Amino acid sequence: MGTRMAGKVALISGSTRGIGRSMAELFGAQGAKVAVTGRTVEKGEKVVARIREAGGEAEFFRLDINDEDSVRDVVAATVERFGSLSTLINNAAPTTEVSTTVKPLAELTTEEWNTILVPTLTGNVFWASKYAWPHLSAAGGASIVNVSSGQSMAGFTGFSAYAAAKGGVNSLTRVLAVEGAPHGIRCNCIVVGRVVSGRGDTGVGVGKGSGGRLTRLGNPMDIAYTACFLASDEAEFITGELLTADGGFGINGDAVMDGG
């Protein structure tokens, strides 16, 4: 067990698999009490079991980020279970809907647009931050970490709704940092590149070329380590930042230096 997150209570959306699961397990291993959330109870309970087996403390709460009441209730349940809330990781995204609704903007229906915008931006960041805010303010030093995507920084055909949603996440990060400063709340954002985690916020298979990195393909732990740093007291001088973790794709998306 480490101590980087000791004394903190972290609510991590979308933490039953992929990047979110790696975050939950790392935060638990570093001393945080972790609220594991997602739609699938069985997967969530497995993550909780792994954290507890490693000596950490965790609880699963079923969360539907399309439902405002669900978001509000999970925040309240987390505080009731652990006594406070100091760390909010807004990681969830409708990955299945994103991958199955790839079409030019002019061909999208309003329903398809909202199917991506509402959970990615409204539910995952607006509702979560809104209902967590008084608890974060009372924590005496809190952190919000939003998870964005490289698609928010470049244009890829067929992903207009997702790009717009993640662009909104980037912008809200700065606003939340400014509004949170008087309350001791920091807010930062990770702009995620190509990560191999089964399904997740990766951007795999989009854009030109077959590259996606200057170093290697990312894995979920790369993003978990980044989130842990931003949420820890080691980053208390950092707020309002978009930290890119993409293996260099943003500066040279066609390059592949590892032969893979």
Short mmCIF file of C-alpha atoms in Angstrom, two decimals:
data_model
loop_
_atom_site.label_atom_id
_atom_site.label_comp_id
_atom_site.label_asym_id
_atom_site.label_seq_id
_atom_site.Cartn_x
_atom_site.Cartn_y
_atom_site.Cartn_z
CA MET A 1 0.00 0.00 0.00
CA GLY A 2 1.21 3.47 -0.92
CA THR A 3 0.29 6.80 0.65
CA ARG A 4 -0.02 9.28 -2.22
CA MET A 5 -3.82 9.34 -1.84
CA ALA A 6 -4.04 8.65 1.89
CA GLY A 7 -6.97 10.38 3.58
CA LYS A 8 -8.79 11.05 0.32
CA VAL A 9 -12.19 9.81 -0.82
CA ALA A 10 -12.40 9.37 -4.59
CA LEU A 11 -15.49 8.91 -6.73
CA ILE A 12 -14.50 7.57 -10.14
CA SER A 13 -17.15 7.36 -12.84
CA GLY A 14 -16.93 4.52 -15.33
CA SER A 15 -14.57 2.51 -13.13
CA THR A 16 -15.70 -1.06 -13.78
CA ARG A 17 -13.34 -1.60 -16.72
CA GLY A 18 -10.50 -0.14 -18.76
CA ILE A 19 -8.98 3.16 -17.74
CA GLY A 20 -11.45 3.74 -14.93
CA ARG A 21 -10.80 0.34 -13.36
CA SER A 22 -7.06 0.97 -13.43
CA MET A 23 -7.64 4.33 -11.74
CA ALA A 24 -9.79 2.77 -9.03
CA GLU A 25 -7.27 0.03 -8.27
CA LEU A 26 -4.33 2.44 -8.23
CA PHE A 27 -6.11 4.99 -6.05
CA GLY A 28 -7.08 2.23 -3.64
CA ALA A 29 -3.50 0.97 -3.55
CA GLN A 30 -2.34 4.49 -2.77
CA GLY A 31 -4.60 4.85 0.25
CA ALA A 32 -7.79 6.45 -1.08
CA LYS A 33 -11.25 5.24 -0.17
CA VAL A 34 -12.76 4.55 -3.58
CA ALA A 35 -16.32 4.76 -4.87
CA VAL A 36 -16.32 2.41 -7.86
CA THR A 37 -19.17 3.21 -10.26
CA GLY A 38 -20.68 1.91 -13.47
CA ARG A 39 -23.70 0.25 -14.96
CA THR A 40 -22.72 -3.39 -14.42
CA VAL A 41 -22.94 -4.59 -10.82
CA GLU A 42 -20.96 -7.79 -11.37
CA LYS A 43 -18.00 -5.98 -12.91
CA GLY A 44 -18.09 -3.30 -10.23
CA GLU A 45 -18.08 -5.82 -7.41
CA LYS A 46 -15.05 -7.54 -8.94
CA VAL A 47 -13.13 -4.26 -8.94
CA VAL A 48 -14.10 -3.64 -5.31
CA ALA A 49 -12.97 -7.15 -4.39
CA ARG A 50 -9.57 -6.59 -6.02
CA ILE A 51 -9.09 -3.32 -4.14
CA ARG A 52 -10.04 -4.91 -0.82
CA GLU A 53 -7.82 -7.93 -1.43
CA ALA A 54 -4.90 -5.52 -1.92
CA GLY A 55 -5.65 -3.90 1.45
CA GLY A 56 -7.71 -0.95 0.22
CA GLU A 57 -11.21 0.29 0.98
CA ALA A 58 -13.89 0.52 -1.70
CA GLU A 59 -17.60 0.30 -2.38
CA PHE A 60 -19.56 -0.13 -5.60
CA PHE A 61 -22.42 2.17 -6.58
CA ARG A 62 -24.45 1.63 -9.72
CA LEU A 63 -24.32 4.80 -11.84
CA ASP A 64 -26.16 5.82 -15.00
CA ILE A 65 -24.65 9.07 -16.25
CA ASN A 66 -27.66 9.59 -18.52
CA ASP A 67 -29.83 10.01 -15.42
CA GLU A 68 -29.46 13.15 -13.28
CA ASP A 69 -31.08 11.50 -10.27
CA SER A 70 -28.61 8.61 -10.50
CA VAL A 71 -25.63 10.97 -10.53
CA ARG A 72 -26.97 12.97 -7.58
CA ASP A 73 -27.78 9.84 -5.60
CA VAL A 74 -24.36 8.25 -6.14
CA VAL A 75 -22.61 11.39 -4.92
CA ALA A 76 -24.83 11.39 -1.82
CA ALA A 77 -24.29 7.66 -1.24
CA THR A 78 -20.52 8.07 -1.49
CA VAL A 79 -20.51 10.77 1.17
CA GLU A 80 -22.83 8.73 3.37
CA ARG A 81 -20.58 5.67 3.06
CA PHE A 82 -17.20 7.33 3.51
CA GLY A 83 -18.06 10.54 5.35
CA SER A 84 -16.69 12.99 2.79
CA LEU A 85 -15.65 13.48 -0.83
CA SER A 86 -12.33 15.02 -1.81
CA THR A 87 -11.64 13.67 -5.30
CA LEU A 88 -13.91 13.49 -8.33
CA ILE A 89 -12.70 11.68 -11.43
CA ASN A 90 -15.05 12.30 -14.38
CA ASN A 91 -14.02 9.41 -16.58
CA ALA A 92 -17.21 7.78 -17.91
CA ALA A 93 -18.18 7.94 -21.58
CA PRO A 94 -20.68 6.15 -23.84
CA THR A 95 -18.02 4.19 -25.68
CA THR A 96 -20.41 1.77 -27.36
CA GLU A 97 -22.57 4.60 -28.71
CA VAL A 98 -19.50 6.48 -29.95
CA SER A 99 -18.14 3.48 -31.82
CA THR A 100 -21.49 2.56 -33.38
CA THR A 101 -22.53 6.07 -34.44
CA VAL A 102 -19.73 7.00 -36.82
CA LYS A 103 -21.18 9.19 -39.54
CA PRO A 104 -20.82 12.74 -40.92
CA LEU A 105 -22.51 15.47 -38.90
CA ALA A 106 -25.15 16.11 -41.56
CA GLU A 107 -26.32 12.51 -41.26
CA LEU A 108 -26.66 12.49 -37.46
CA THR A 109 -30.10 12.66 -35.92
CA THR A 110 -30.71 14.85 -32.91
CA GLU A 111 -31.30 11.71 -30.86
CA GLU A 112 -27.92 10.30 -31.89
CA TRP A 113 -26.23 13.61 -31.10
CA ASN A 114 -27.78 13.72 -27.63
CA THR A 115 -26.97 10.06 -27.01
CA ILE A 116 -23.31 11.09 -26.99
CA LEU A 117 -23.47 14.68 -25.70
CA VAL A 118 -25.64 14.05 -22.64
CA PRO A 119 -23.61 11.31 -20.94
CA THR A 120 -20.19 12.61 -22.01
CA LEU A 121 -20.62 16.25 -21.08
CA THR A 122 -23.87 16.85 -19.20
CA GLY A 123 -23.93 13.74 -17.02
CA ASN A 124 -20.27 12.98 -16.60
CA VAL A 125 -19.06 16.53 -15.92
CA PHE A 126 -21.93 18.99 -15.34
CA TRP A 127 -24.17 16.88 -13.10
CA ALA A 128 -21.28 15.14 -11.35
CA SER A 129 -19.45 18.38 -10.57
CA LYS A 130 -22.67 20.19 -9.61
CA TYR A 131 -23.72 17.64 -7.00
CA ALA A 132 -20.19 16.97 -5.76
CA TRP A 133 -19.37 20.67 -5.42
CA PRO A 134 -20.56 21.33 -1.82
CA HIS A 135 -18.82 18.20 -0.59
CA LEU A 136 -15.58 19.02 -2.42
CA SER A 137 -15.74 22.55 -1.04
CA ALA A 138 -16.05 21.17 2.49
CA ALA A 139 -13.07 18.84 2.05
CA GLY A 140 -10.45 21.49 2.78
CA GLY A 141 -8.60 20.89 -0.47
CA ALA A 142 -10.15 18.92 -3.31
CA SER A 143 -9.51 17.91 -6.88
CA ILE A 144 -11.55 17.24 -10.00
CA VAL A 145 -9.89 15.36 -12.85
CA ASN A 146 -11.76 15.25 -16.14
CA VAL A 147 -10.88 12.70 -18.81
CA SER A 148 -10.96 14.04 -22.36
CA SER A 149 -9.77 12.73 -25.71
CA GLY A 150 -7.39 13.65 -28.48
CA GLN A 151 -10.48 13.92 -30.66
CA SER A 152 -11.25 17.17 -28.86
CA MET A 153 -8.10 18.68 -30.33
CA ALA A 154 -8.33 17.55 -33.96
CA GLY A 155 -10.98 16.81 -36.53
CA PHE A 156 -11.86 13.23 -37.41
CA THR A 157 -14.64 12.42 -39.86
CA GLY A 158 -17.65 10.80 -38.24
CA PHE A 159 -16.98 11.84 -34.63
CA SER A 160 -18.51 15.32 -34.49
CA ALA A 161 -20.69 14.74 -31.42
CA TYR A 162 -17.90 13.11 -29.45
CA ALA A 163 -15.43 15.83 -30.42
CA ALA A 164 -17.91 18.52 -29.40
CA ALA A 165 -18.60 16.80 -26.08
CA LYS A 166 -14.94 16.37 -25.22
CA GLY A 167 -14.19 19.92 -26.38
CA GLY A 168 -16.81 21.00 -23.88
CA VAL A 169 -15.07 18.96 -21.20
CA ASN A 170 -11.84 20.83 -21.94
CA SER A 171 -13.53 24.21 -21.66
CA LEU A 172 -15.42 23.33 -18.48
CA THR A 173 -12.13 22.27 -16.91
CA ARG A 174 -10.86 25.85 -17.06
CA VAL A 175 -14.13 27.32 -15.78
CA LEU A 176 -14.29 24.86 -12.89
CA ALA A 177 -10.69 25.68 -12.00
CA VAL A 178 -11.51 29.39 -11.77
CA GLU A 179 -14.77 28.89 -9.91
CA GLY A 180 -13.25 26.29 -7.63
CA ALA A 181 -10.19 28.25 -6.53
CA PRO A 182 -11.96 30.20 -3.74
CA HIS A 183 -13.29 26.88 -2.41
CA GLY A 184 -9.99 25.01 -2.47
CA ILE A 185 -11.04 22.93 -5.48
CA ARG A 186 -8.56 22.29 -8.28
CA CYS A 187 -9.68 21.04 -11.69
CA ASN A 188 -7.50 19.55 -14.40
CA CYS A 189 -8.05 17.44 -17.49
CA ILE A 190 -6.24 14.53 -19.14
CA VAL A 191 -6.37 14.53 -22.94
CA VAL A 192 -6.07 10.83 -23.72
CA GLY A 193 -4.51 9.46 -26.88
CA ARG A 194 -4.41 5.94 -28.24
CA VAL A 195 -4.86 3.48 -25.39
CA VAL A 196 -5.34 -0.27 -25.72
CA SER A 197 -7.80 -1.33 -23.05
CA GLY A 198 -10.41 -3.36 -24.90
CA ARG A 199 -12.94 -0.57 -25.19
CA GLY A 200 -12.36 2.90 -23.83
CA ASP A 201 -11.69 6.52 -24.61
CA THR A 202 -8.99 5.75 -27.15
CA GLY A 203 -9.57 7.11 -30.63
CA VAL A 204 -8.29 3.79 -31.98
CA GLY A 205 -8.88 3.40 -35.68
CA VAL A 206 -9.50 7.06 -36.48
CA GLY A 207 -7.33 9.66 -38.12
CA LYS A 208 -4.80 9.29 -40.89
CA GLY A 209 -2.02 6.79 -41.04
CA SER A 210 -1.49 3.77 -38.85
CA GLY A 211 0.58 5.51 -36.20
CA GLY A 212 -0.78 7.24 -33.18
CA ARG A 213 2.33 7.65 -31.04
CA LEU A 214 6.02 8.48 -30.98
CA THR A 215 6.72 6.17 -28.06
CA ARG A 216 4.38 3.15 -27.82
CA LEU A 217 0.71 2.37 -27.56
CA GLY A 218 -0.78 3.52 -24.28
CA ASN A 219 -2.28 1.27 -21.65
CA PRO A 220 -4.83 2.11 -18.94
CA MET A 221 -2.19 2.42 -16.23
CA ASP A 222 -0.55 5.29 -18.14
CA ILE A 223 -3.73 7.30 -17.64
CA ALA A 224 -4.24 6.04 -14.08
CA TYR A 225 -0.78 7.26 -13.05
CA THR A 226 -1.50 10.63 -14.64
CA ALA A 227 -4.81 10.94 -12.82
CA CYS A 228 -3.25 9.90 -9.51
CA PHE A 229 -0.63 12.63 -9.82
CA LEU A 230 -3.18 15.31 -10.68
CA ALA A 231 -5.46 14.25 -7.82
CA SER A 232 -2.67 14.04 -5.25
CA ASP A 233 -1.22 16.81 -3.12
CA GLU A 234 1.89 16.63 -5.31
CA ALA A 235 -0.10 18.60 -7.92
CA GLU A 236 -1.60 21.21 -5.58
CA PHE A 237 0.08 24.00 -7.62
CA ILE A 238 -1.57 22.78 -10.85
CA THR A 239 -5.09 23.74 -11.88
CA GLY A 240 -6.95 24.53 -15.09
CA GLU A 241 -4.54 22.48 -17.16
CA LEU A 242 -5.08 20.11 -20.07
CA LEU A 243 -2.40 17.45 -19.66
CA THR A 244 -1.92 15.44 -22.82
CA ALA A 245 -1.07 11.75 -22.43
CA ASP A 246 -0.92 10.44 -25.98
CA GLY A 247 2.58 9.10 -26.63
CA GLY A 248 3.34 12.06 -28.90
CA PHE A 249 0.43 11.62 -31.30
CA GLY A 250 -0.61 15.26 -30.93
CA ILE A 251 2.69 16.52 -32.33
CA ASN A 252 3.29 13.84 -34.98
CA GLY A 253 0.35 11.56 -35.50
CA ASP A 254 1.82 9.56 -38.35
CA ALA A 255 4.95 8.46 -36.55
CA VAL A 256 5.50 4.93 -35.25
CA MET A 257 8.86 4.52 -33.56
CA ASP A 258 8.43 1.10 -31.94
CA GLY A 259 7.74 -0.95 -35.05
CA GLY A 260 4.34 -2.04 -33.72
#
